[in-house]
mmCIF file of C-alpha atoms in Angstrom:
data_model
loop_
_atom_site.group_PDB
_atom_site.id
_atom_site.type_symbol
_atom_site.label_atom_id
_atom_site.label_comp_id
_atom_site.label_asym_id
_atom_site.label_seq_id
_atom_site.Cartn_x
_atom_site.Cartn_y
_atom_site.Cartn_z
ATOM 1 C CA UNK A 1 83.205 -9.262 -96.727
ATOM 2 C CA UNK A 2 83.832 -11.368 -93.961
ATOM 3 C CA UNK A 3 80.705 -10.644 -92.325
ATOM 4 C CA UNK A 4 78.691 -11.547 -95.407
ATOM 5 C CA UNK A 5 80.449 -14.658 -95.740
ATOM 6 C CA UNK A 6 79.878 -15.659 -92.137
ATOM 7 C CA UNK A 7 76.162 -14.772 -92.618
ATOM 8 C CA UNK A 8 75.833 -16.905 -95.767
ATOM 9 C CA UNK A 9 77.177 -19.627 -93.760
ATOM 10 C CA UNK A 10 74.618 -19.206 -90.805
ATOM 11 C CA UNK A 11 71.545 -19.289 -93.363
ATOM 12 C CA UNK A 12 72.662 -22.274 -94.772
ATOM 13 C CA UNK A 13 73.154 -24.052 -91.645
ATOM 14 C CA UNK A 14 69.426 -22.670 -90.453
ATOM 15 C CA UNK A 15 66.211 -23.119 -91.890
ATOM 16 C CA UNK A 16 62.616 -21.843 -90.562
ATOM 17 C CA UNK A 17 59.554 -23.096 -92.751
ATOM 18 C CA UNK A 18 56.200 -22.383 -92.566
ATOM 19 C CA UNK A 19 53.428 -24.658 -93.945
ATOM 20 C CA UNK A 20 50.122 -25.868 -93.727
ATOM 21 C CA UNK A 21 47.126 -27.976 -95.387
ATOM 22 C CA UNK A 22 43.498 -26.899 -96.455
ATOM 23 C CA UNK A 23 41.509 -29.823 -96.895
ATOM 24 C CA UNK A 24 37.422 -29.149 -97.272
ATOM 25 C CA UNK A 25 34.523 -31.081 -99.044
ATOM 26 C CA UNK A 26 31.132 -31.173 -99.853
ATOM 27 C CA UNK A 27 29.793 -33.917 -97.451
ATOM 28 C CA UNK A 28 26.183 -35.397 -97.779
ATOM 29 C CA UNK A 29 25.200 -37.799 -94.790
ATOM 30 C CA UNK A 30 22.463 -40.283 -94.260
ATOM 31 C CA UNK A 31 21.727 -40.996 -90.473
ATOM 32 C CA UNK A 32 24.506 -38.883 -88.929
ATOM 33 C CA UNK A 33 25.059 -35.142 -87.851
ATOM 34 C CA UNK A 34 27.485 -32.900 -89.301
ATOM 35 C CA UNK A 35 30.332 -34.138 -86.800
ATOM 36 C CA UNK A 36 29.606 -37.916 -87.963
ATOM 37 C CA UNK A 37 27.747 -38.882 -84.767
ATOM 38 C CA UNK A 38 24.418 -41.182 -85.182
ATOM 39 C CA UNK A 39 21.175 -39.480 -85.318
ATOM 40 C CA UNK A 40 17.575 -40.255 -85.545
ATOM 41 C CA UNK A 41 17.053 -41.366 -89.283
ATOM 42 C CA UNK A 42 17.751 -37.948 -91.576
ATOM 43 C CA UNK A 43 19.516 -36.796 -94.604
ATOM 44 C CA UNK A 44 21.558 -33.511 -94.521
ATOM 45 C CA UNK A 45 24.258 -31.866 -96.092
ATOM 46 C CA UNK A 46 27.607 -30.196 -94.435
ATOM 47 C CA UNK A 47 30.858 -28.985 -95.481
ATOM 48 C CA UNK A 48 33.646 -31.106 -93.642
ATOM 49 C CA UNK A 49 37.367 -30.245 -93.126
ATOM 50 C CA UNK A 50 40.264 -32.748 -92.981
ATOM 51 C CA UNK A 51 38.573 -35.484 -94.756
ATOM 52 C CA UNK A 52 41.418 -36.739 -96.653
ATOM 53 C CA UNK A 53 44.213 -35.112 -94.552
ATOM 54 C CA UNK A 54 43.580 -32.933 -91.089
ATOM 55 C CA UNK A 55 43.859 -29.206 -92.200
ATOM 56 C CA UNK A 56 46.435 -27.514 -90.115
ATOM 57 C CA UNK A 57 49.106 -24.717 -90.147
ATOM 58 C CA UNK A 58 52.520 -24.607 -88.540
ATOM 59 C CA UNK A 59 56.249 -23.771 -88.540
ATOM 60 C CA UNK A 60 59.580 -25.954 -88.484
ATOM 61 C CA UNK A 61 62.796 -24.885 -87.625
ATOM 62 C CA UNK A 62 66.231 -26.548 -87.809
ATOM 63 C CA UNK A 63 69.705 -25.478 -87.003
ATOM 64 C CA UNK A 64 72.956 -27.510 -87.605
ATOM 65 C CA UNK A 65 75.212 -27.506 -84.592
ATOM 66 C CA UNK A 66 77.972 -29.345 -86.546
ATOM 67 C CA UNK A 67 79.206 -33.008 -86.032
ATOM 68 C CA UNK A 68 75.865 -34.580 -86.948
ATOM 69 C CA UNK A 69 74.109 -32.623 -83.981
ATOM 70 C CA UNK A 70 71.206 -30.395 -84.776
ATOM 71 C CA UNK A 71 68.527 -28.253 -82.906
ATOM 72 C CA UNK A 72 64.671 -28.613 -84.371
ATOM 73 C CA UNK A 73 61.658 -26.952 -83.409
ATOM 74 C CA UNK A 74 57.923 -27.772 -84.442
ATOM 75 C CA UNK A 75 54.647 -25.929 -83.595
ATOM 76 C CA UNK A 76 51.557 -26.891 -85.254
ATOM 77 C CA UNK A 77 47.808 -26.164 -84.853
ATOM 78 C CA UNK A 78 44.664 -27.907 -86.205
ATOM 79 C CA UNK A 79 42.422 -25.788 -88.403
ATOM 80 C CA UNK A 80 38.556 -26.091 -89.262
ATOM 81 C CA UNK A 81 38.683 -25.111 -92.783
ATOM 82 C CA UNK A 82 35.051 -24.681 -92.958
ATOM 83 C CA UNK A 83 34.739 -22.319 -90.240
ATOM 84 C CA UNK A 84 38.121 -20.770 -89.999
ATOM 85 C CA UNK A 85 38.527 -21.638 -86.268
ATOM 86 C CA UNK A 86 41.194 -23.375 -84.250
ATOM 87 C CA UNK A 87 40.528 -27.200 -83.929
ATOM 88 C CA UNK A 88 40.943 -26.505 -80.355
ATOM 89 C CA UNK A 89 39.642 -23.220 -79.222
ATOM 90 C CA UNK A 90 41.951 -23.333 -75.961
ATOM 91 C CA UNK A 91 45.265 -23.992 -77.863
ATOM 92 C CA UNK A 92 46.952 -22.510 -80.463
ATOM 93 C CA UNK A 93 49.265 -25.054 -81.194
ATOM 94 C CA UNK A 94 47.298 -28.270 -80.139
ATOM 95 C CA UNK A 95 49.140 -30.550 -82.281
ATOM 96 C CA UNK A 96 52.682 -30.050 -81.908
ATOM 97 C CA UNK A 97 54.415 -27.791 -79.501
ATOM 98 C CA UNK A 98 58.175 -28.879 -79.088
ATOM 99 C CA UNK A 99 62.124 -28.305 -79.092
ATOM 100 C CA UNK A 100 64.465 -31.271 -79.646
ATOM 101 C CA UNK A 101 68.221 -32.099 -79.549
ATOM 102 C CA UNK A 102 69.164 -34.388 -82.469
ATOM 103 C CA UNK A 103 72.606 -36.197 -82.530
ATOM 104 C CA UNK A 104 74.124 -39.412 -84.226
ATOM 105 C CA UNK A 105 72.684 -41.326 -81.204
ATOM 106 C CA UNK A 106 68.842 -40.496 -81.626
ATOM 107 C CA UNK A 107 66.778 -37.242 -80.789
ATOM 108 C CA UNK A 108 65.054 -36.192 -77.566
ATOM 109 C CA UNK A 109 62.425 -33.959 -78.026
ATOM 110 C CA UNK A 110 60.651 -31.928 -75.149
ATOM 111 C CA UNK A 111 57.049 -30.345 -75.112
ATOM 112 C CA UNK A 112 53.157 -31.396 -76.428
ATOM 113 C CA UNK A 113 53.653 -34.594 -78.721
ATOM 114 C CA UNK A 114 51.713 -37.134 -80.311
ATOM 115 C CA UNK A 115 51.518 -40.466 -78.100
ATOM 116 C CA UNK A 116 53.667 -43.478 -79.294
ATOM 117 C CA UNK A 117 50.469 -45.202 -80.593
ATOM 118 C CA UNK A 118 50.183 -42.408 -83.090
ATOM 119 C CA UNK A 119 53.649 -42.840 -84.104
ATOM 120 C CA UNK A 120 53.247 -46.744 -84.413
ATOM 121 C CA UNK A 121 50.110 -46.230 -86.539
ATOM 122 C CA UNK A 122 51.860 -44.230 -89.409
ATOM 123 C CA UNK A 123 53.314 -47.620 -91.139
ATOM 124 C CA UNK A 124 50.075 -49.613 -90.675
ATOM 125 C CA UNK A 125 46.751 -47.810 -90.516
ATOM 126 C CA UNK A 126 44.874 -49.056 -93.579
ATOM 127 C CA UNK A 127 43.792 -45.557 -94.320
ATOM 128 C CA UNK A 128 47.213 -43.907 -93.745
ATOM 129 C CA UNK A 129 45.548 -41.916 -91.028
ATOM 130 C CA UNK A 130 43.235 -40.107 -93.261
ATOM 131 C CA UNK A 131 39.794 -38.815 -91.926
ATOM 132 C CA UNK A 132 41.253 -38.570 -88.285
ATOM 133 C CA UNK A 133 38.367 -37.384 -86.714
ATOM 134 C CA UNK A 134 36.440 -40.630 -87.935
ATOM 135 C CA UNK A 135 39.082 -42.990 -88.008
ATOM 136 C CA UNK A 136 38.722 -45.643 -85.584
ATOM 137 C CA UNK A 137 42.323 -46.403 -85.500
ATOM 138 C CA UNK A 138 42.827 -43.007 -84.697
ATOM 139 C CA UNK A 139 39.944 -42.665 -82.318
ATOM 140 C CA UNK A 140 39.819 -45.949 -80.082
ATOM 141 C CA UNK A 141 43.375 -47.444 -80.948
ATOM 142 C CA UNK A 142 45.048 -44.098 -80.582
ATOM 143 C CA UNK A 143 42.957 -42.665 -77.913
ATOM 144 C CA UNK A 144 42.243 -39.498 -79.890
ATOM 145 C CA UNK A 145 38.125 -39.943 -78.987
ATOM 146 C CA UNK A 146 37.035 -42.780 -76.734
ATOM 147 C CA UNK A 147 33.500 -41.851 -76.415
ATOM 148 C CA UNK A 148 30.723 -43.067 -78.369
ATOM 149 C CA UNK A 149 27.009 -44.282 -77.467
ATOM 150 C CA UNK A 150 25.855 -44.418 -74.085
ATOM 151 C CA UNK A 151 29.193 -44.852 -72.236
ATOM 152 C CA UNK A 152 32.714 -43.226 -72.305
ATOM 153 C CA UNK A 153 35.953 -43.312 -70.211
ATOM 154 C CA UNK A 154 34.760 -40.148 -68.793
ATOM 155 C CA UNK A 155 38.255 -38.687 -67.399
ATOM 156 C CA UNK A 156 41.550 -37.913 -68.334
ATOM 157 C CA UNK A 157 44.435 -40.013 -68.472
ATOM 158 C CA UNK A 158 47.866 -38.640 -69.023
ATOM 159 C CA UNK A 159 48.537 -35.001 -69.286
ATOM 160 C CA UNK A 160 46.310 -34.306 -72.673
ATOM 161 C CA UNK A 161 44.388 -31.554 -71.095
ATOM 162 C CA UNK A 162 40.863 -33.471 -71.990
ATOM 163 C CA UNK A 163 38.470 -36.199 -70.988
ATOM 164 C CA UNK A 164 38.434 -38.884 -73.433
ATOM 165 C CA UNK A 165 41.074 -37.745 -75.799
ATOM 166 C CA UNK A 166 44.817 -38.550 -75.030
ATOM 167 C CA UNK A 167 46.205 -38.719 -78.249
ATOM 168 C CA UNK A 168 48.523 -35.787 -77.801
ATOM 169 C CA UNK A 169 49.969 -35.419 -74.298
ATOM 170 C CA UNK A 170 51.653 -32.293 -72.700
ATOM 171 C CA UNK A 171 54.865 -32.405 -70.723
ATOM 172 C CA UNK A 172 56.454 -35.205 -72.670
ATOM 173 C CA UNK A 173 60.041 -36.179 -73.103
ATOM 174 C CA UNK A 174 60.379 -38.513 -76.331
ATOM 175 C CA UNK A 175 63.532 -40.404 -77.281
ATOM 176 C CA UNK A 176 63.648 -41.904 -80.902
ATOM 177 C CA UNK A 177 66.156 -43.522 -82.854
ATOM 178 C CA UNK A 178 66.644 -45.115 -86.128
ATOM 179 C CA UNK A 179 69.526 -48.118 -86.665
ATOM 180 C CA UNK A 180 69.096 -49.797 -90.069
ATOM 181 C CA UNK A 181 65.648 -50.854 -90.400
ATOM 182 C CA UNK A 182 64.871 -50.520 -86.718
ATOM 183 C CA UNK A 183 62.957 -47.425 -85.531
ATOM 184 C CA UNK A 184 62.756 -47.166 -81.667
ATOM 185 C CA UNK A 185 60.970 -44.710 -79.603
ATOM 186 C CA UNK A 186 60.235 -44.388 -76.024
ATOM 187 C CA UNK A 187 58.298 -41.740 -73.898
ATOM 188 C CA UNK A 188 57.478 -40.383 -70.567
ATOM 189 C CA UNK A 189 54.790 -37.448 -69.891
ATOM 190 C CA UNK A 190 54.980 -35.853 -66.269
ATOM 191 C CA UNK A 191 51.605 -35.276 -64.599
ATOM 192 C CA UNK A 192 52.760 -32.550 -62.454
ATOM 193 C CA UNK A 193 50.403 -33.438 -59.780
ATOM 194 C CA UNK A 194 52.057 -32.106 -56.644
ATOM 195 C CA UNK A 195 52.842 -35.165 -54.047
ATOM 196 C CA UNK A 196 52.060 -37.946 -56.731
ATOM 197 C CA UNK A 197 54.775 -38.278 -59.239
ATOM 198 C CA UNK A 198 52.342 -41.127 -60.950
ATOM 199 C CA UNK A 199 48.880 -39.464 -61.096
ATOM 200 C CA UNK A 200 48.240 -38.011 -64.826
ATOM 201 C CA UNK A 201 51.413 -39.421 -65.972
ATOM 202 C CA UNK A 202 52.287 -41.572 -68.976
ATOM 203 C CA UNK A 203 55.374 -43.861 -70.303
ATOM 204 C CA UNK A 204 55.589 -46.326 -72.962
ATOM 205 C CA UNK A 205 57.887 -47.818 -75.635
ATOM 206 C CA UNK A 206 57.534 -48.333 -79.697
ATOM 207 C CA UNK A 207 59.486 -50.263 -82.245
ATOM 208 C CA UNK A 208 59.026 -50.593 -85.579
ATOM 209 C CA UNK A 209 60.779 -52.652 -88.331
ATOM 210 C CA UNK A 210 60.743 -51.303 -92.134
ATOM 211 C CA UNK A 211 62.100 -52.629 -95.310
ATOM 212 C CA UNK A 212 61.092 -51.460 -98.780
ATOM 213 C CA UNK A 213 58.299 -54.103 -99.474
ATOM 214 C CA UNK A 214 57.021 -54.694 -95.909
ATOM 215 C CA UNK A 215 56.819 -53.363 -92.289
ATOM 216 C CA UNK A 216 55.811 -54.294 -88.650
ATOM 217 C CA UNK A 217 55.373 -51.694 -86.111
ATOM 218 C CA UNK A 218 54.016 -52.079 -82.457
ATOM 219 C CA UNK A 219 53.793 -49.586 -79.364
ATOM 220 C CA UNK A 220 52.638 -50.334 -75.515
ATOM 221 C CA UNK A 221 51.580 -47.374 -73.282
ATOM 222 C CA UNK A 222 50.455 -46.993 -69.739
ATOM 223 C CA UNK A 223 48.757 -43.722 -68.461
ATOM 224 C CA UNK A 224 47.168 -42.796 -65.067
ATOM 225 C CA UNK A 225 44.507 -40.438 -64.187
ATOM 226 C CA UNK A 226 44.196 -37.840 -61.353
ATOM 227 C CA UNK A 227 42.968 -40.614 -59.497
ATOM 228 C CA UNK A 228 45.802 -42.818 -60.213
ATOM 229 C CA UNK A 229 43.522 -45.299 -62.223
ATOM 230 C CA UNK A 230 45.696 -47.228 -65.134
ATOM 231 C CA UNK A 231 44.770 -47.260 -68.532
ATOM 232 C CA UNK A 232 46.769 -49.618 -70.312
ATOM 233 C CA UNK A 233 47.036 -49.643 -74.343
ATOM 234 C CA UNK A 234 48.903 -51.477 -77.314
ATOM 235 C CA UNK A 235 48.519 -51.395 -80.841
ATOM 236 C CA UNK A 236 50.363 -53.934 -83.472
ATOM 237 C CA UNK A 237 50.242 -53.519 -87.225
ATOM 238 C CA UNK A 238 51.970 -54.630 -90.540
ATOM 239 C CA UNK A 239 52.029 -53.343 -94.170
ATOM 240 C CA UNK A 240 53.116 -55.282 -97.167
ATOM 241 C CA UNK A 241 53.653 -53.782 -101.017
ATOM 242 C CA UNK A 242 53.165 -56.014 -103.944
ATOM 243 C CA UNK A 243 53.985 -54.360 -107.165
ATOM 244 C CA UNK A 244 51.143 -51.452 -107.313
ATOM 245 C CA UNK A 245 49.168 -53.116 -104.408
ATOM 246 C CA UNK A 246 49.423 -52.140 -100.653
ATOM 247 C CA UNK A 247 48.064 -54.032 -97.971
ATOM 248 C CA UNK A 248 47.997 -52.885 -94.445
ATOM 249 C CA UNK A 249 46.387 -54.293 -91.090
ATOM 250 C CA UNK A 250 46.229 -53.539 -87.361
ATOM 251 C CA UNK A 251 45.357 -54.873 -84.043
ATOM 252 C CA UNK A 252 44.671 -52.634 -80.916
ATOM 253 C CA UNK A 253 43.413 -52.899 -77.615
ATOM 254 C CA UNK A 254 43.052 -50.562 -74.395
ATOM 255 C CA UNK A 255 41.654 -51.267 -70.948
ATOM 256 C CA UNK A 256 40.942 -48.747 -68.285
ATOM 257 C CA UNK A 257 39.943 -48.827 -64.812
ATOM 258 C CA UNK A 258 37.417 -45.882 -64.582
ATOM 259 C CA UNK A 259 36.439 -46.553 -60.861
ATOM 260 C CA UNK A 260 35.976 -48.830 -57.933
ATOM 261 C CA UNK A 261 35.392 -52.303 -59.627
ATOM 262 C CA UNK A 262 34.728 -50.625 -62.797
ATOM 263 C CA UNK A 263 36.337 -51.020 -66.085
ATOM 264 C CA UNK A 264 36.332 -50.291 -69.961
ATOM 265 C CA UNK A 265 37.972 -52.393 -72.412
ATOM 266 C CA UNK A 266 37.802 -51.744 -76.181
ATOM 267 C CA UNK A 267 39.370 -53.748 -79.263
ATOM 268 C CA UNK A 268 40.140 -52.663 -82.811
ATOM 269 C CA UNK A 269 40.788 -54.657 -85.968
ATOM 270 C CA UNK A 270 41.444 -53.133 -89.202
ATOM 271 C CA UNK A 271 42.380 -54.070 -92.750
ATOM 272 C CA UNK A 272 42.684 -52.208 -96.040
ATOM 273 C CA UNK A 273 44.455 -52.496 -99.280
ATOM 274 C CA UNK A 274 45.404 -49.407 -101.666
ATOM 275 C CA UNK A 275 46.207 -49.440 -105.404
ATOM 276 C CA UNK A 276 47.777 -46.979 -107.768
ATOM 277 C CA UNK A 277 46.049 -47.024 -111.054
ATOM 278 C CA UNK A 278 47.129 -44.850 -113.928
ATOM 279 C CA UNK A 279 48.970 -41.398 -113.396
ATOM 280 C CA UNK A 280 48.059 -39.904 -110.267
ATOM 281 C CA UNK A 281 45.112 -42.132 -109.303
ATOM 282 C CA UNK A 282 45.136 -43.873 -105.886
ATOM 283 C CA UNK A 283 42.318 -46.122 -104.226
ATOM 284 C CA UNK A 284 42.094 -47.369 -101.168
ATOM 285 C CA UNK A 285 39.632 -49.562 -99.316
ATOM 286 C CA UNK A 286 39.448 -50.210 -95.251
ATOM 287 C CA UNK A 287 37.547 -52.020 -92.861
ATOM 288 C CA UNK A 288 37.339 -51.100 -89.065
ATOM 289 C CA UNK A 289 35.804 -53.240 -86.290
ATOM 290 C CA UNK A 290 35.448 -51.979 -82.822
ATOM 291 C CA UNK A 291 34.065 -53.798 -79.559
ATOM 292 C CA UNK A 292 33.780 -52.615 -76.340
ATOM 293 C CA UNK A 293 33.034 -54.181 -72.876
ATOM 294 C CA UNK A 294 32.034 -51.795 -69.877
ATOM 295 C CA UNK A 295 30.979 -52.801 -66.385
ATOM 296 C CA UNK A 296 27.208 -52.007 -66.173
ATOM 297 C CA UNK A 297 26.572 -51.832 -69.832
ATOM 298 C CA UNK A 298 25.932 -54.048 -72.760
ATOM 299 C CA UNK A 299 28.986 -55.003 -74.927
ATOM 300 C CA UNK A 300 28.682 -52.793 -77.952
ATOM 301 C CA UNK A 301 30.903 -51.327 -80.907
ATOM 302 C CA UNK A 302 30.899 -50.765 -84.272
ATOM 303 C CA UNK A 303 31.940 -51.448 -87.845
ATOM 304 C CA UNK A 304 32.996 -48.942 -90.231
ATOM 305 C CA UNK A 305 34.027 -49.240 -93.790
ATOM 306 C CA UNK A 306 35.582 -46.552 -96.009
ATOM 307 C CA UNK A 307 36.473 -46.049 -99.766
ATOM 308 C CA UNK A 308 38.873 -43.405 -101.047
ATOM 309 C CA UNK A 309 39.602 -42.578 -104.718
ATOM 310 C CA UNK A 310 42.217 -39.521 -104.901
ATOM 311 C CA UNK A 311 43.350 -37.911 -108.007
ATOM 312 C CA UNK A 312 46.649 -35.863 -108.076
ATOM 313 C CA UNK A 313 46.050 -32.635 -109.919
ATOM 314 C CA UNK A 314 49.610 -31.126 -108.957
ATOM 315 C CA UNK A 315 52.667 -31.415 -106.720
ATOM 316 C CA UNK A 316 50.384 -30.095 -104.023
ATOM 317 C CA UNK A 317 46.821 -30.282 -105.057
ATOM 318 C CA UNK A 318 44.548 -33.448 -104.521
ATOM 319 C CA UNK A 319 40.867 -33.953 -105.484
ATOM 320 C CA UNK A 320 39.139 -36.890 -103.748
ATOM 321 C CA UNK A 321 35.806 -38.895 -103.459
ATOM 322 C CA UNK A 322 35.523 -40.611 -100.203
ATOM 323 C CA UNK A 323 32.495 -42.900 -98.967
ATOM 324 C CA UNK A 324 31.945 -44.543 -95.718
ATOM 325 C CA UNK A 325 29.380 -46.544 -93.892
ATOM 326 C CA UNK A 326 28.924 -47.567 -90.282
ATOM 327 C CA UNK A 327 26.802 -50.010 -88.365
ATOM 328 C CA UNK A 328 26.488 -49.412 -84.777
ATOM 329 C CA UNK A 329 26.185 -52.267 -82.329
ATOM 330 C CA UNK A 330 24.033 -53.039 -79.050
ATOM 331 C CA UNK A 331 23.440 -49.492 -77.712
ATOM 332 C CA UNK A 332 26.393 -47.895 -78.904
ATOM 333 C CA UNK A 333 24.133 -45.863 -81.508
ATOM 334 C CA UNK A 334 22.798 -44.027 -78.108
ATOM 335 C CA UNK A 335 19.838 -41.717 -78.120
ATOM 336 C CA UNK A 336 18.881 -37.973 -79.202
ATOM 337 C CA UNK A 337 16.326 -36.143 -76.891
ATOM 338 C CA UNK A 338 14.806 -39.688 -75.693
ATOM 339 C CA UNK A 339 14.676 -41.202 -79.166
ATOM 340 C CA UNK A 340 16.939 -43.944 -80.539
ATOM 341 C CA UNK A 341 19.433 -43.030 -83.117
ATOM 342 C CA UNK A 342 19.765 -44.682 -86.557
ATOM 343 C CA UNK A 343 22.085 -47.918 -86.239
ATOM 344 C CA UNK A 344 23.282 -47.396 -89.815
ATOM 345 C CA UNK A 345 24.750 -43.886 -90.953
ATOM 346 C CA UNK A 346 26.320 -43.272 -94.145
ATOM 347 C CA UNK A 347 28.707 -40.211 -95.735
ATOM 348 C CA UNK A 348 29.890 -39.210 -99.170
ATOM 349 C CA UNK A 349 32.657 -36.470 -99.597
ATOM 350 C CA UNK A 350 33.601 -34.765 -102.635
ATOM 351 C CA UNK A 351 36.781 -32.626 -101.747
ATOM 352 C CA UNK A 352 39.691 -30.965 -102.647
ATOM 353 C CA UNK A 353 43.180 -30.449 -100.505
ATOM 354 C CA UNK A 354 46.015 -28.309 -101.098
ATOM 355 C CA UNK A 355 49.287 -28.195 -99.361
ATOM 356 C CA UNK A 356 51.414 -25.291 -99.106
#
């Protein structure tokens, strides 16, 4: 009998939760390919994954250690719902793979984790981090995909494992603490380059202040390449609620040394509004402007606008209609087989999202 009671106590203090999201939609495209890159003027139809929310699967675990202390684990991988493949073919858990110790004084997490700008954007991105593969706050401000047009950073900064994608970092130590309305974070990622502790490393801090009706959130980071070239990035945004309306805006900039006397600088401005209408209906509109200056290239960038209409069908199921349009500036549209791509691209998605 005593063993059964002890076992029940352990179960009550420990939890392991598998979870996932599957989001798939039918997506007609004009002037863009299935991966949303500009192409010579054309029309096509594709099946897209993760337009409303990224398709993922994962496991969360937590164990109470007493006295306000707890151990946490999270493993999460991206999924291409349209093909059933992993988002990253070289990693099972490309999004999260960390263990943490939580206490009344904050939480320390060790492993592969999103960078601090990703954390900062949770409160203030106008789209609420929807459409991660096409959202400029995630791609450009958050450093998830800095490659577009005729030029890119072309190298890896920080221990992300990929060139032009530094949104999640290996070997990361992240400290986070909530003190009243304040949320503070600091992180360091080890580059693990023999003989050079600075190369491929990253470090930064983030701070947010959140009330019921408004929030301000900012982060700054520095990342290094294997050649010890610096990439400096910062992001600052705000959110405001007025009755059933919500307004969000964010401004971000990054500057990278890409070689001897060579640099790339990028800026992102974004603004958006959302409104709940009736029962379970949410409408969101957002605009993003991206500008880039790179040594040896014309200044370029793009403007992108989104409209979302989401209908909650059940506690875990959402249907949605999404529309987007992009205008690439200067040489940002690039070329395909020597032929200039269309400077304007549009997409429309009718999708269904299920959380489990």
